[in-house]
Amino acid sequence: MTDAGQTTNGARLASASRVVLKIGSALLVEQSDGALHRSWLEALCADVLMLRKQGKEVILVSSGAVALGARQLKIDSRRARLPDHQAAAAVGQIQLAHAYEEALGGFGLTAAQILLTLDDSESRPRYLNAVNTFFTLLRYGAVPVVNENDTVATQELRYGDNDRLAARVAQMVSADCLILLSDVDGLYTADPQTDASARHIPEVARLTKEFLDMAGGPGSGHGSGGMRTKLDAARIAMGAGCQMLITSGRVMRPIQALEQGARATWFLPESTPRAARKQWIAGTLKPKGSLQLDKGAALALEGGRSLLPAGVTAVEGSFVRGDAVSLIDPDGNEIGRGLVAYAAGEARAIIGRQSAAIPEILGYRGREEMIHRDDLVLARERPGAAPA
Ligand code: GLU
């Protein structure tokens, strides 16, 4: 630990308000016999409480289900085929969830289990539902504990490692810090276990091939992730404007150790989650339809407000909730793009109406906004647009 490390880690952590913390199997479960490291988990939950007291929201992504279940069912998880792997996960996930419920509960925190598949993060409507559940849980002060839904994931359609899953979760919830607790304290120029000249890398600002070459192949043991999947995670996180770090979880209270200067490799994105999201909306999406706005709504958007159904005069195209649509002002200019909160049919039913009337018209309480300001990019904000 160094003073410089303490200052750097401390300042970077202090700037984060929503943290995703990934816990690997090797830390939580004894490699030799599959037993749970209960005292380590309890100490980790003290760290979670510490972060919460600093005003941060915390989401945990934890492996360990397969390792715990394999122990109970006497399956050799390293040689298990998919059905055995899934059976082990089914048994182990209950134990894992229970362990978190108890350990977080000991600090007065409520654990909430979220099991995701690759599909859930790739299909728009399911993605949005998962995001809403995350935000609702955070509002209630619960601590989401995420794992891959191994029991239903298929061989071709699974993350298989929680490093990339954690990065996708960080992206989904617009987290500004992703911490990968690992059995190593970061990225090295070579494998430090076999090469005495290996140097630790404290900071990565761009993921070049040089770094990918350093990562080598997957690790061994219970977990599926090696350094390679961690760099894949870094690519996802950095693209989402989320800083990521790898540090050792082989100590009690690893987050406290980090604040005190423990070694880590930081991956530093150029942008913020908000800017990255806006860039994504502006750049990579083909609009599925368009909304015609009245003058008042166009002005409200320019003033940084959300788009309400009352300000929309017509709907064109066929789209589902979460699709990108163009926003057209009364002069026919595209003034922006956004992710719409209603499907086209619903949108047609509520345009021109006050938000308070939505439940009566649609039969359920949807969002007040047709497009929330966080889901909206004005033409002048787009990369390459002429400055206003
Ligand atoms: N989802 C798996 C489990 O809970 C672990 C995946 C990984 O090792 O990253 O056991």
mmCIF file of C-alpha atoms and ligand atoms in Angstrom:
data_model
loop_
_atom_site.group_PDB
_atom_site.id
_atom_site.type_symbol
_atom_site.label_atom_id
_atom_site.label_comp_id
_atom_site.label_asym_id
_atom_site.label_seq_id
_atom_site.Cartn_x
_atom_site.Cartn_y
_atom_site.Cartn_z
ATOM 1 C CA MET A 1 0.000 0.000 0.000
ATOM 2 C CA THR A 2 1.260 3.450 -0.823
ATOM 3 C CA ASP A 3 0.293 7.025 0.055
ATOM 4 C CA ALA A 4 -0.017 7.785 -3.649
ATOM 5 C CA GLY A 5 -2.274 4.758 -4.061
ATOM 6 C CA GLN A 6 -4.370 5.906 -1.150
ATOM 7 C CA THR A 7 -4.881 9.351 -2.670
ATOM 8 C CA THR A 8 -5.626 8.043 -6.166
ATOM 9 C CA ASN A 9 -7.954 5.226 -5.093
ATOM 10 C CA GLY A 10 -9.638 7.455 -2.542
ATOM 11 C CA ALA A 11 -10.301 10.286 -4.994
ATOM 12 C CA ARG A 12 -11.580 7.986 -7.734
ATOM 13 C CA LEU A 13 -13.861 6.081 -5.386
ATOM 14 C CA ALA A 14 -15.111 9.309 -3.861
ATOM 15 C CA SER A 15 -16.292 10.473 -7.283
ATOM 16 C CA ALA A 16 -18.492 7.400 -7.747
ATOM 17 C CA SER A 17 -22.142 7.369 -6.772
ATOM 18 C CA ARG A 18 -23.300 4.007 -8.124
ATOM 19 C CA VAL A 19 -20.936 1.096 -7.664
ATOM 20 C CA VAL A 20 -21.146 -2.435 -9.045
ATOM 21 C CA LEU A 21 -19.023 -4.876 -7.082
ATOM 22 C CA LYS A 22 -18.208 -8.251 -8.623
ATOM 23 C CA ILE A 23 -17.253 -11.109 -6.340
ATOM 24 C CA GLY A 24 -15.610 -14.162 -7.886
ATOM 25 C CA SER A 25 -16.167 -17.759 -6.812
ATOM 26 C CA ALA A 26 -12.546 -18.211 -5.807
ATOM 27 C CA LEU A 27 -12.961 -15.591 -3.071
ATOM 28 C CA LEU A 28 -16.264 -16.800 -1.733
ATOM 29 C CA VAL A 29 -15.856 -20.545 -1.925
ATOM 30 C CA GLU A 30 -12.965 -22.723 -0.730
ATOM 31 C CA GLN A 31 -11.262 -24.170 -3.791
ATOM 32 C CA SER A 32 -10.545 -27.570 -2.239
ATOM 33 C CA ASP A 33 -13.907 -28.500 -0.691
ATOM 34 C CA GLY A 34 -16.487 -25.962 -1.923
ATOM 35 C CA ALA A 35 -17.226 -24.529 1.530
ATOM 36 C CA LEU A 36 -18.433 -20.935 1.856
ATOM 37 C CA HIS A 37 -16.051 -18.318 3.313
ATOM 38 C CA ARG A 38 -18.631 -16.892 5.686
ATOM 39 C CA SER A 39 -16.392 -14.564 7.696
ATOM 40 C CA TRP A 40 -14.948 -13.062 4.502
ATOM 41 C CA LEU A 41 -18.465 -12.464 3.191
ATOM 42 C CA GLU A 42 -19.489 -10.807 6.448
ATOM 43 C CA ALA A 43 -16.482 -8.505 6.272
ATOM 44 C CA LEU A 44 -17.335 -7.682 2.670
ATOM 45 C CA CYS A 45 -20.837 -6.682 3.755
ATOM 46 C CA ALA A 46 -19.222 -4.294 6.257
ATOM 47 C CA ASP A 47 -17.578 -2.728 3.209
ATOM 48 C CA VAL A 48 -20.964 -2.511 1.477
ATOM 49 C CA LEU A 49 -22.369 -0.698 4.496
ATOM 50 C CA MET A 50 -19.351 1.628 4.473
ATOM 51 C CA LEU A 51 -20.030 2.544 0.827
ATOM 52 C CA ARG A 52 -23.703 3.050 1.553
ATOM 53 C CA LYS A 53 -22.842 5.376 4.428
ATOM 54 C CA GLN A 54 -20.794 7.408 1.950
ATOM 55 C CA GLY A 55 -24.026 7.918 0.015
ATOM 56 C CA LYS A 56 -23.276 5.401 -2.733
ATOM 57 C CA GLU A 57 -25.678 2.890 -4.243
ATOM 58 C CA VAL A 58 -24.250 -0.609 -4.365
ATOM 59 C CA ILE A 59 -25.062 -3.563 -6.607
ATOM 60 C CA LEU A 60 -23.330 -6.896 -6.085
ATOM 61 C CA VAL A 61 -22.668 -9.431 -8.810
ATOM 62 C CA SER A 62 -21.707 -12.700 -7.198
ATOM 63 C CA SER A 63 -20.556 -16.054 -8.496
ATOM 64 C CA GLY A 64 -20.399 -19.124 -6.352
ATOM 65 C CA ALA A 65 -23.666 -20.919 -7.114
ATOM 66 C CA VAL A 66 -22.101 -23.664 -9.200
ATOM 67 C CA ALA A 67 -19.257 -24.231 -6.752
ATOM 68 C CA LEU A 68 -21.601 -24.419 -3.731
ATOM 69 C CA GLY A 69 -24.101 -26.690 -5.489
ATOM 70 C CA ALA A 70 -21.393 -28.940 -6.859
ATOM 71 C CA ARG A 71 -20.202 -29.542 -3.338
ATOM 72 C CA GLN A 72 -23.671 -30.500 -2.150
ATOM 73 C CA LEU A 73 -24.371 -32.785 -5.126
ATOM 74 C CA LYS A 74 -20.812 -34.156 -5.152
ATOM 75 C CA ILE A 75 -20.245 -33.042 -8.746
ATOM 76 C CA ASP A 76 -16.758 -32.256 -10.002
ATOM 77 C CA SER A 77 -17.588 -28.791 -11.345
ATOM 78 C CA ARG A 78 -14.454 -28.630 -13.463
ATOM 79 C CA ARG A 79 -15.524 -31.645 -15.465
ATOM 80 C CA ALA A 80 -19.300 -31.084 -15.329
ATOM 81 C CA ARG A 81 -21.370 -30.980 -18.524
ATOM 82 C CA LEU A 82 -24.071 -28.359 -18.931
ATOM 83 C CA PRO A 83 -26.950 -30.312 -17.231
ATOM 84 C CA ASP A 84 -24.782 -31.051 -14.181
ATOM 85 C CA HIS A 85 -23.593 -27.473 -14.147
ATOM 86 C CA GLN A 86 -27.209 -26.289 -14.196
ATOM 87 C CA ALA A 87 -28.246 -28.710 -11.481
ATOM 88 C CA ALA A 88 -25.345 -27.488 -9.337
ATOM 89 C CA ALA A 89 -26.361 -23.868 -9.951
ATOM 90 C CA ALA A 90 -29.973 -24.630 -8.976
ATOM 91 C CA VAL A 91 -28.882 -26.058 -5.643
ATOM 92 C CA GLY A 92 -26.084 -23.567 -5.024
ATOM 93 C CA GLN A 93 -27.989 -20.407 -5.889
ATOM 94 C CA ILE A 94 -30.371 -20.933 -2.944
ATOM 95 C CA GLN A 95 -27.405 -21.261 -0.620
ATOM 96 C CA LEU A 96 -25.709 -18.233 -2.142
ATOM 97 C CA ALA A 97 -28.814 -16.059 -1.839
ATOM 98 C CA HIS A 98 -29.350 -17.198 1.724
ATOM 99 C CA ALA A 99 -25.741 -16.398 2.626
ATOM 100 C CA TYR A 100 -26.123 -12.852 1.249
ATOM 101 C CA GLU A 101 -29.470 -12.375 2.942
ATOM 102 C CA GLU A 102 -27.891 -13.286 6.284
ATOM 103 C CA ALA A 103 -24.634 -11.420 5.813
ATOM 104 C CA LEU A 104 -26.221 -8.189 4.542
ATOM 105 C CA GLY A 105 -29.023 -8.533 7.072
ATOM 106 C CA GLY A 106 -26.404 -8.532 9.832
ATOM 107 C CA PHE A 107 -25.716 -4.911 8.854
ATOM 108 C CA GLY A 108 -29.370 -3.979 8.529
ATOM 109 C CA LEU A 109 -29.281 -4.237 4.708
ATOM 110 C CA THR A 110 -31.874 -5.978 2.539
ATOM 111 C CA ALA A 111 -30.647 -8.386 -0.136
ATOM 112 C CA ALA A 112 -32.565 -8.697 -3.420
ATOM 113 C CA GLN A 113 -31.815 -11.523 -5.843
ATOM 114 C CA ILE A 114 -31.686 -10.802 -9.568
ATOM 115 C CA LEU A 115 -30.909 -13.656 -11.969
ATOM 116 C CA LEU A 116 -30.182 -12.591 -15.531
ATOM 117 C CA THR A 117 -29.580 -14.405 -18.783
ATOM 118 C CA LEU A 118 -27.782 -13.074 -21.832
ATOM 119 C CA ASP A 119 -31.206 -12.681 -23.469
ATOM 120 C CA ASP A 120 -32.366 -10.395 -20.677
ATOM 121 C CA SER A 121 -29.603 -7.948 -21.416
ATOM 122 C CA GLU A 122 -29.875 -8.151 -25.213
ATOM 123 C CA SER A 123 -33.630 -7.924 -25.837
ATOM 124 C CA ARG A 124 -34.920 -4.349 -25.425
ATOM 125 C CA PRO A 125 -38.189 -4.921 -23.505
ATOM 126 C CA ARG A 126 -36.581 -7.380 -21.078
ATOM 127 C CA TYR A 127 -33.574 -5.127 -20.680
ATOM 128 C CA LEU A 128 -35.844 -2.226 -19.782
ATOM 129 C CA ASN A 129 -37.806 -4.320 -17.296
ATOM 130 C CA ALA A 130 -34.596 -5.409 -15.606
ATOM 131 C CA VAL A 131 -33.371 -1.805 -15.489
ATOM 132 C CA ASN A 132 -36.642 -0.676 -13.907
ATOM 133 C CA THR A 133 -36.400 -3.400 -11.291
ATOM 134 C CA PHE A 134 -32.832 -2.359 -10.451
ATOM 135 C CA PHE A 135 -33.834 1.267 -10.024
ATOM 136 C CA THR A 136 -36.896 0.414 -7.954
ATOM 137 C CA LEU A 137 -34.825 -1.778 -5.635
ATOM 138 C CA LEU A 138 -32.194 0.951 -5.251
ATOM 139 C CA ARG A 139 -34.943 3.453 -4.416
ATOM 140 C CA TYR A 140 -36.121 1.139 -1.652
ATOM 141 C CA GLY A 141 -32.573 0.930 -0.348
ATOM 142 C CA ALA A 142 -32.163 -2.777 -1.123
ATOM 143 C CA VAL A 143 -28.855 -4.277 -2.283
ATOM 144 C CA PRO A 144 -29.357 -6.197 -5.554
ATOM 145 C CA VAL A 145 -27.318 -9.405 -5.678
ATOM 146 C CA VAL A 146 -26.990 -10.525 -9.290
ATOM 147 C CA ASN A 147 -25.900 -13.788 -10.870
ATOM 148 C CA GLU A 148 -26.378 -15.372 -14.238
ATOM 149 C CA ASN A 149 -29.519 -17.504 -14.389
ATOM 150 C CA ASP A 150 -27.401 -20.595 -15.011
ATOM 151 C CA THR A 151 -30.304 -23.029 -14.716
ATOM 152 C CA VAL A 152 -31.949 -21.795 -17.924
ATOM 153 C CA ALA A 153 -28.997 -20.380 -19.861
ATOM 154 C CA THR A 154 -27.983 -22.525 -22.820
ATOM 155 C CA GLN A 155 -24.431 -23.295 -23.831
ATOM 156 C CA GLU A 156 -24.542 -20.953 -26.827
ATOM 157 C CA LEU A 157 -26.489 -18.228 -25.093
ATOM 158 C CA ARG A 158 -24.783 -17.555 -21.834
ATOM 159 C CA TYR A 159 -22.256 -15.216 -20.367
ATOM 160 C CA GLY A 160 -20.489 -18.065 -18.633
ATOM 161 C CA ASP A 161 -18.419 -15.629 -16.625
ATOM 162 C CA ASN A 162 -19.562 -12.951 -14.249
ATOM 163 C CA ASP A 163 -16.922 -10.404 -15.302
ATOM 164 C CA ARG A 164 -18.780 -9.529 -18.497
ATOM 165 C CA LEU A 165 -22.149 -9.938 -16.792
ATOM 166 C CA ALA A 166 -21.055 -7.404 -14.150
ATOM 167 C CA ALA A 167 -19.968 -4.969 -16.862
ATOM 168 C CA ARG A 168 -23.316 -5.297 -18.619
ATOM 169 C CA VAL A 169 -25.077 -4.691 -15.305
ATOM 170 C CA ALA A 170 -22.899 -1.596 -14.754
ATOM 171 C CA GLN A 171 -23.912 -0.398 -18.215
ATOM 172 C CA MET A 172 -27.607 -1.154 -17.605
ATOM 173 C CA VAL A 173 -27.786 0.885 -14.420
ATOM 174 C CA SER A 174 -25.364 3.625 -15.622
ATOM 175 C CA ALA A 175 -22.956 2.827 -12.790
ATOM 176 C CA ASP A 176 -19.888 5.042 -12.561
ATOM 177 C CA CYS A 177 -17.604 2.478 -10.940
ATOM 178 C CA LEU A 178 -17.215 -1.276 -11.477
ATOM 179 C CA ILE A 179 -14.981 -3.107 -9.048
ATOM 180 C CA LEU A 180 -13.811 -6.602 -9.940
ATOM 181 C CA LEU A 181 -12.608 -8.339 -6.810
ATOM 182 C CA SER A 182 -10.225 -10.987 -7.950
ATOM 183 C CA ASP A 183 -7.488 -13.281 -6.707
ATOM 184 C CA VAL A 184 -4.962 -10.958 -8.351
ATOM 185 C CA ASP A 185 -4.478 -7.259 -7.697
ATOM 186 C CA GLY A 186 -4.605 -6.170 -11.307
ATOM 187 C CA LEU A 187 -3.096 -6.510 -14.718
ATOM 188 C CA TYR A 188 0.605 -7.372 -15.118
ATOM 189 C CA THR A 189 2.913 -7.207 -18.114
ATOM 190 C CA ALA A 190 3.334 -10.987 -17.771
ATOM 191 C CA ASP A 191 2.101 -13.724 -15.417
ATOM 192 C CA PRO A 192 3.599 -12.689 -12.040
ATOM 193 C CA GLN A 193 3.475 -16.295 -10.809
ATOM 194 C CA THR A 194 5.860 -17.529 -13.446
ATOM 195 C CA ASP A 195 7.748 -14.428 -14.544
ATOM 196 C CA ALA A 196 9.795 -12.490 -11.988
ATOM 197 C CA SER A 197 10.120 -9.512 -14.321
ATOM 198 C CA ALA A 198 6.316 -9.023 -14.522
ATOM 199 C CA ARG A 199 5.320 -5.438 -13.769
ATOM 200 C CA HIS A 200 2.004 -4.269 -12.345
ATOM 201 C CA ILE A 201 0.035 -1.794 -14.461
ATOM 202 C CA PRO A 202 -1.714 0.831 -12.333
ATOM 203 C CA GLU A 203 -3.722 2.521 -15.047
ATOM 204 C CA VAL A 204 -5.169 1.818 -18.491
ATOM 205 C CA ALA A 205 -6.655 4.685 -20.468
ATOM 206 C CA ARG A 206 -7.047 2.864 -23.771
ATOM 207 C CA LEU A 207 -7.448 -0.860 -24.292
ATOM 208 C CA THR A 208 -4.840 -1.491 -26.939
ATOM 209 C CA LYS A 209 -3.732 -4.847 -28.327
ATOM 210 C CA GLU A 210 -0.668 -4.633 -26.130
ATOM 211 C CA PHE A 211 -2.871 -4.995 -23.034
ATOM 212 C CA LEU A 212 -4.943 -7.785 -24.563
ATOM 213 C CA ASP A 213 -1.731 -9.691 -25.275
ATOM 214 C CA MET A 214 -0.712 -9.347 -21.640
ATOM 215 C CA ALA A 215 -3.947 -10.925 -20.449
ATOM 216 C CA GLY A 216 -3.203 -14.402 -21.836
ATOM 217 C CA GLY A 217 -5.740 -17.240 -21.508
ATOM 218 C CA PRO A 218 -8.431 -17.981 -18.943
ATOM 219 C CA GLY A 219 -7.526 -18.653 -15.319
ATOM 220 C CA SER A 220 -8.008 -21.913 -13.495
ATOM 221 C CA GLY A 221 -10.016 -22.942 -10.463
ATOM 222 C CA HIS A 222 -13.735 -22.551 -9.751
ATOM 223 C CA GLY A 223 -14.353 -19.275 -11.538
ATOM 224 C CA SER A 224 -14.714 -19.058 -15.290
ATOM 225 C CA GLY A 225 -13.060 -15.710 -15.796
ATOM 226 C CA GLY A 226 -9.385 -15.140 -16.417
ATOM 227 C CA MET A 227 -7.726 -11.821 -17.171
ATOM 228 C CA ARG A 228 -9.137 -11.990 -20.692
ATOM 229 C CA THR A 229 -12.788 -11.801 -19.590
ATOM 230 C CA LYS A 230 -11.797 -8.956 -17.257
ATOM 231 C CA LEU A 231 -10.479 -6.994 -20.197
ATOM 232 C CA ASP A 232 -13.684 -7.788 -22.114
ATOM 233 C CA ALA A 233 -15.516 -6.368 -19.104
ATOM 234 C CA ALA A 234 -13.276 -3.293 -19.181
ATOM 235 C CA ARG A 235 -14.158 -2.711 -22.820
ATOM 236 C CA ILE A 236 -17.899 -2.808 -22.032
ATOM 237 C CA ALA A 237 -17.521 -0.620 -18.940
ATOM 238 C CA MET A 238 -15.285 1.969 -20.616
ATOM 239 C CA GLY A 239 -17.659 2.156 -23.576
ATOM 240 C CA ALA A 240 -20.423 2.933 -21.084
ATOM 241 C CA GLY A 241 -18.389 5.699 -19.448
ATOM 242 C CA CYS A 242 -17.901 3.621 -16.292
ATOM 243 C CA GLN A 243 -14.487 3.417 -14.633
ATOM 244 C CA MET A 244 -13.452 -0.128 -13.749
ATOM 245 C CA LEU A 245 -10.820 -1.515 -11.459
ATOM 246 C CA ILE A 246 -9.362 -4.883 -10.649
ATOM 247 C CA THR A 247 -8.084 -5.393 -7.142
ATOM 248 C CA SER A 248 -7.397 -8.297 -4.842
ATOM 249 C CA GLY A 249 -10.211 -9.683 -2.745
ATOM 250 C CA ARG A 250 -7.803 -11.936 -0.897
ATOM 251 C CA VAL A 251 -7.927 -9.722 2.172
ATOM 252 C CA MET A 252 -10.637 -9.035 4.702
ATOM 253 C CA ARG A 253 -12.496 -5.780 3.862
ATOM 254 C CA PRO A 254 -11.027 -5.349 0.358
ATOM 255 C CA ILE A 255 -12.840 -2.059 -0.302
ATOM 256 C CA GLN A 256 -11.485 -0.541 2.871
ATOM 257 C CA ALA A 257 -8.050 -1.794 1.831
ATOM 258 C CA LEU A 258 -8.555 -0.115 -1.525
ATOM 259 C CA GLU A 259 -9.375 3.184 0.125
ATOM 260 C CA GLN A 260 -6.211 2.782 2.136
ATOM 261 C CA GLY A 261 -4.125 2.414 -0.999
ATOM 262 C CA ALA A 262 -4.249 -1.261 -1.948
ATOM 263 C CA ARG A 263 -2.888 -2.050 -5.405
ATOM 264 C CA ALA A 264 -5.295 -2.018 -8.311
ATOM 265 C CA THR A 265 -5.431 -1.582 -12.052
ATOM 266 C CA TRP A 266 -7.792 1.239 -13.003
ATOM 267 C CA PHE A 267 -9.439 1.397 -16.411
ATOM 268 C CA LEU A 268 -10.324 5.003 -17.062
ATOM 269 C CA PRO A 269 -12.930 5.918 -19.675
ATOM 270 C CA GLU A 270 -12.875 9.267 -21.415
ATOM 271 C CA SER A 271 -16.558 9.959 -20.958
ATOM 272 C CA THR A 272 -19.202 9.661 -18.215
ATOM 273 C CA PRO A 273 -22.108 7.172 -18.136
ATOM 274 C CA ARG A 274 -24.542 9.942 -19.105
ATOM 275 C CA ALA A 275 -22.468 11.184 -22.039
ATOM 276 C CA ALA A 276 -21.794 7.613 -23.217
ATOM 277 C CA ARG A 277 -25.497 6.813 -23.133
ATOM 278 C CA LYS A 278 -26.379 9.929 -25.085
ATOM 279 C CA GLN A 279 -23.723 9.138 -27.638
ATOM 280 C CA TRP A 280 -25.122 5.641 -28.004
ATOM 281 C CA ILE A 281 -28.653 6.945 -28.503
ATOM 282 C CA ALA A 282 -27.478 9.504 -31.033
ATOM 283 C CA GLY A 283 -25.085 7.380 -32.987
ATOM 284 C CA THR A 284 -25.873 3.715 -33.116
ATOM 285 C CA LEU A 285 -29.633 3.563 -33.335
ATOM 286 C CA LYS A 286 -31.784 3.663 -36.402
ATOM 287 C CA PRO A 287 -35.051 5.364 -35.526
ATOM 288 C CA LYS A 288 -38.053 3.054 -35.806
ATOM 289 C CA GLY A 289 -40.547 5.882 -36.065
ATOM 290 C CA SER A 290 -41.071 9.528 -35.323
ATOM 291 C CA LEU A 291 -43.035 11.830 -33.065
ATOM 292 C CA GLN A 292 -44.352 15.145 -34.297
ATOM 293 C CA LEU A 293 -44.045 17.813 -31.590
ATOM 294 C CA ASP A 294 -45.922 21.042 -31.020
ATOM 295 C CA LYS A 295 -44.021 24.287 -30.561
ATOM 296 C CA GLY A 296 -44.212 24.234 -26.759
ATOM 297 C CA ALA A 297 -42.767 20.712 -26.550
ATOM 298 C CA ALA A 298 -39.937 21.572 -28.953
ATOM 299 C CA LEU A 299 -39.036 24.550 -26.779
ATOM 300 C CA ALA A 300 -39.259 22.480 -23.587
ATOM 301 C CA LEU A 301 -36.791 19.960 -25.032
ATOM 302 C CA GLU A 302 -34.374 22.723 -25.971
ATOM 303 C CA GLY A 303 -34.666 23.872 -22.360
ATOM 304 C CA GLY A 304 -33.524 20.455 -21.123
ATOM 305 C CA ARG A 305 -36.922 19.018 -20.203
ATOM 306 C CA SER A 306 -38.500 15.622 -20.901
ATOM 307 C CA LEU A 307 -41.063 15.057 -23.639
ATOM 308 C CA LEU A 308 -44.618 14.671 -22.315
ATOM 309 C CA PRO A 309 -47.472 13.032 -24.257
ATOM 310 C CA ALA A 310 -49.337 16.361 -24.205
ATOM 311 C CA GLY A 311 -46.771 17.953 -26.533
ATOM 312 C CA VAL A 312 -46.949 15.264 -29.251
ATOM 313 C CA THR A 313 -49.333 15.847 -32.167
ATOM 314 C CA ALA A 314 -48.722 12.737 -34.306
ATOM 315 C CA VAL A 315 -46.983 9.363 -34.215
ATOM 316 C CA GLU A 316 -45.458 7.647 -37.219
ATOM 317 C CA GLY A 317 -43.999 4.190 -37.625
ATOM 318 C CA SER A 318 -44.202 0.981 -35.700
ATOM 319 C CA PHE A 319 -42.074 0.653 -32.589
ATOM 320 C CA VAL A 320 -42.009 -0.996 -29.171
ATOM 321 C CA ARG A 321 -41.142 0.481 -25.806
ATOM 322 C CA GLY A 322 -37.455 1.346 -25.666
ATOM 323 C CA ASP A 323 -37.018 1.806 -29.434
ATOM 324 C CA ALA A 324 -35.378 4.939 -30.798
ATOM 325 C CA VAL A 325 -37.604 7.489 -32.517
ATOM 326 C CA SER A 326 -36.960 10.839 -34.240
ATOM 327 C CA LEU A 327 -38.422 14.015 -32.840
ATOM 328 C CA ILE A 328 -39.780 16.417 -35.446
ATOM 329 C CA ASP A 329 -40.591 20.063 -34.755
ATOM 330 C CA PRO A 330 -43.547 21.928 -36.351
ATOM 331 C CA ASP A 331 -41.241 23.110 -39.177
ATOM 332 C CA GLY A 332 -40.418 19.516 -40.090
ATOM 333 C CA ASN A 333 -36.853 19.508 -38.726
ATOM 334 C CA GLU A 334 -35.495 16.533 -36.789
ATOM 335 C CA ILE A 335 -34.505 18.196 -33.528
ATOM 336 C CA GLY A 336 -33.472 15.067 -31.691
ATOM 337 C CA ARG A 337 -33.813 11.358 -30.996
ATOM 338 C CA GLY A 338 -34.841 9.417 -27.978
ATOM 339 C CA LEU A 339 -35.867 6.086 -26.511
ATOM 340 C CA VAL A 340 -39.627 6.090 -26.302
ATOM 341 C CA ALA A 341 -41.378 4.818 -23.169
ATOM 342 C CA TYR A 342 -44.459 3.521 -25.005
ATOM 343 C CA ALA A 343 -45.149 1.272 -27.989
ATOM 344 C CA ALA A 344 -46.558 3.001 -31.070
ATOM 345 C CA GLY A 345 -50.189 1.979 -30.435
ATOM 346 C CA GLU A 346 -50.079 3.185 -26.829
ATOM 347 C CA ALA A 347 -48.306 6.366 -27.869
ATOM 348 C CA ARG A 348 -51.093 7.115 -30.373
ATOM 349 C CA ALA A 349 -53.674 6.670 -27.633
ATOM 350 C CA ILE A 350 -52.106 9.122 -25.196
ATOM 351 C CA ILE A 351 -50.736 11.933 -27.397
ATOM 352 C CA GLY A 352 -52.183 15.343 -26.715
ATOM 353 C CA ARG A 353 -53.359 14.182 -23.293
ATOM 354 C CA GLN A 354 -52.205 15.080 -19.780
ATOM 355 C CA SER A 355 -49.958 12.479 -18.132
ATOM 356 C CA ALA A 356 -52.474 12.116 -15.301
ATOM 357 C CA ALA A 357 -54.937 10.613 -17.778
ATOM 358 C CA ILE A 358 -52.555 7.790 -18.869
ATOM 359 C CA PRO A 359 -53.752 5.156 -16.348
ATOM 360 C CA GLU A 360 -57.358 5.629 -17.426
ATOM 361 C CA ILE A 361 -56.568 5.470 -21.146
ATOM 362 C CA LEU A 362 -54.132 2.547 -21.063
ATOM 363 C CA GLY A 363 -55.410 0.689 -18.023
ATOM 364 C CA TYR A 364 -52.037 0.808 -16.274
ATOM 365 C CA ARG A 365 -49.736 3.391 -14.767
ATOM 366 C CA GLY A 366 -46.906 3.918 -17.245
ATOM 367 C CA ARG A 367 -44.257 6.616 -17.215
ATOM 368 C CA GLU A 368 -45.305 10.234 -17.101
ATOM 369 C CA GLU A 369 -42.930 11.099 -19.908
ATOM 370 C CA MET A 370 -43.171 9.915 -23.482
ATOM 371 C CA ILE A 371 -39.362 10.223 -23.502
ATOM 372 C CA HIS A 372 -37.358 10.959 -20.388
ATOM 373 C CA ARG A 373 -34.676 13.614 -20.744
ATOM 374 C CA ASP A 374 -31.954 11.062 -19.904
ATOM 375 C CA ASP A 375 -33.120 9.014 -22.895
ATOM 376 C CA LEU A 376 -33.046 11.914 -25.296
ATOM 377 C CA VAL A 377 -30.377 13.585 -27.406
ATOM 378 C CA LEU A 378 -30.905 16.855 -29.203
ATOM 379 C CA ALA A 379 -29.477 17.251 -32.696
ATOM 380 C CA ARG A 380 -27.142 19.989 -31.486
ATOM 381 C CA GLU A 381 -25.729 17.664 -28.771
ATOM 382 C CA ARG A 382 -24.795 14.944 -31.238
ATOM 383 C CA PRO A 383 -21.146 14.248 -31.910
ATOM 384 C CA GLY A 384 -20.122 16.207 -34.975
ATOM 385 C CA ALA A 385 -23.025 18.633 -34.679
ATOM 386 C CA ALA A 386 -22.226 22.313 -35.125
ATOM 387 C CA PRO A 387 -21.829 24.039 -31.741
ATOM 388 C CA ALA A 388 -24.930 25.953 -30.661
HETATM 389 N N1 GLU B 1 -22.529 -17.963 -12.499
HETATM 390 C C1 GLU B 1 -21.542 -18.889 -12.029
HETATM 391 C C2 GLU B 1 -21.797 -19.261 -10.576
HETATM 392 O O1 GLU B 1 -22.484 -18.617 -9.865
HETATM 393 C C3 GLU B 1 -20.125 -18.354 -12.045
HETATM 394 C C4 GLU B 1 -19.645 -17.662 -13.259
HETATM 395 C C5 GLU B 1 -18.179 -17.233 -13.055
HETATM 396 O O2 GLU B 1 -17.393 -18.032 -12.595
HETATM 397 O O3 GLU B 1 -17.853 -16.089 -13.301
HETATM 398 O O4 GLU B 1 -21.275 -20.210 -10.089
#
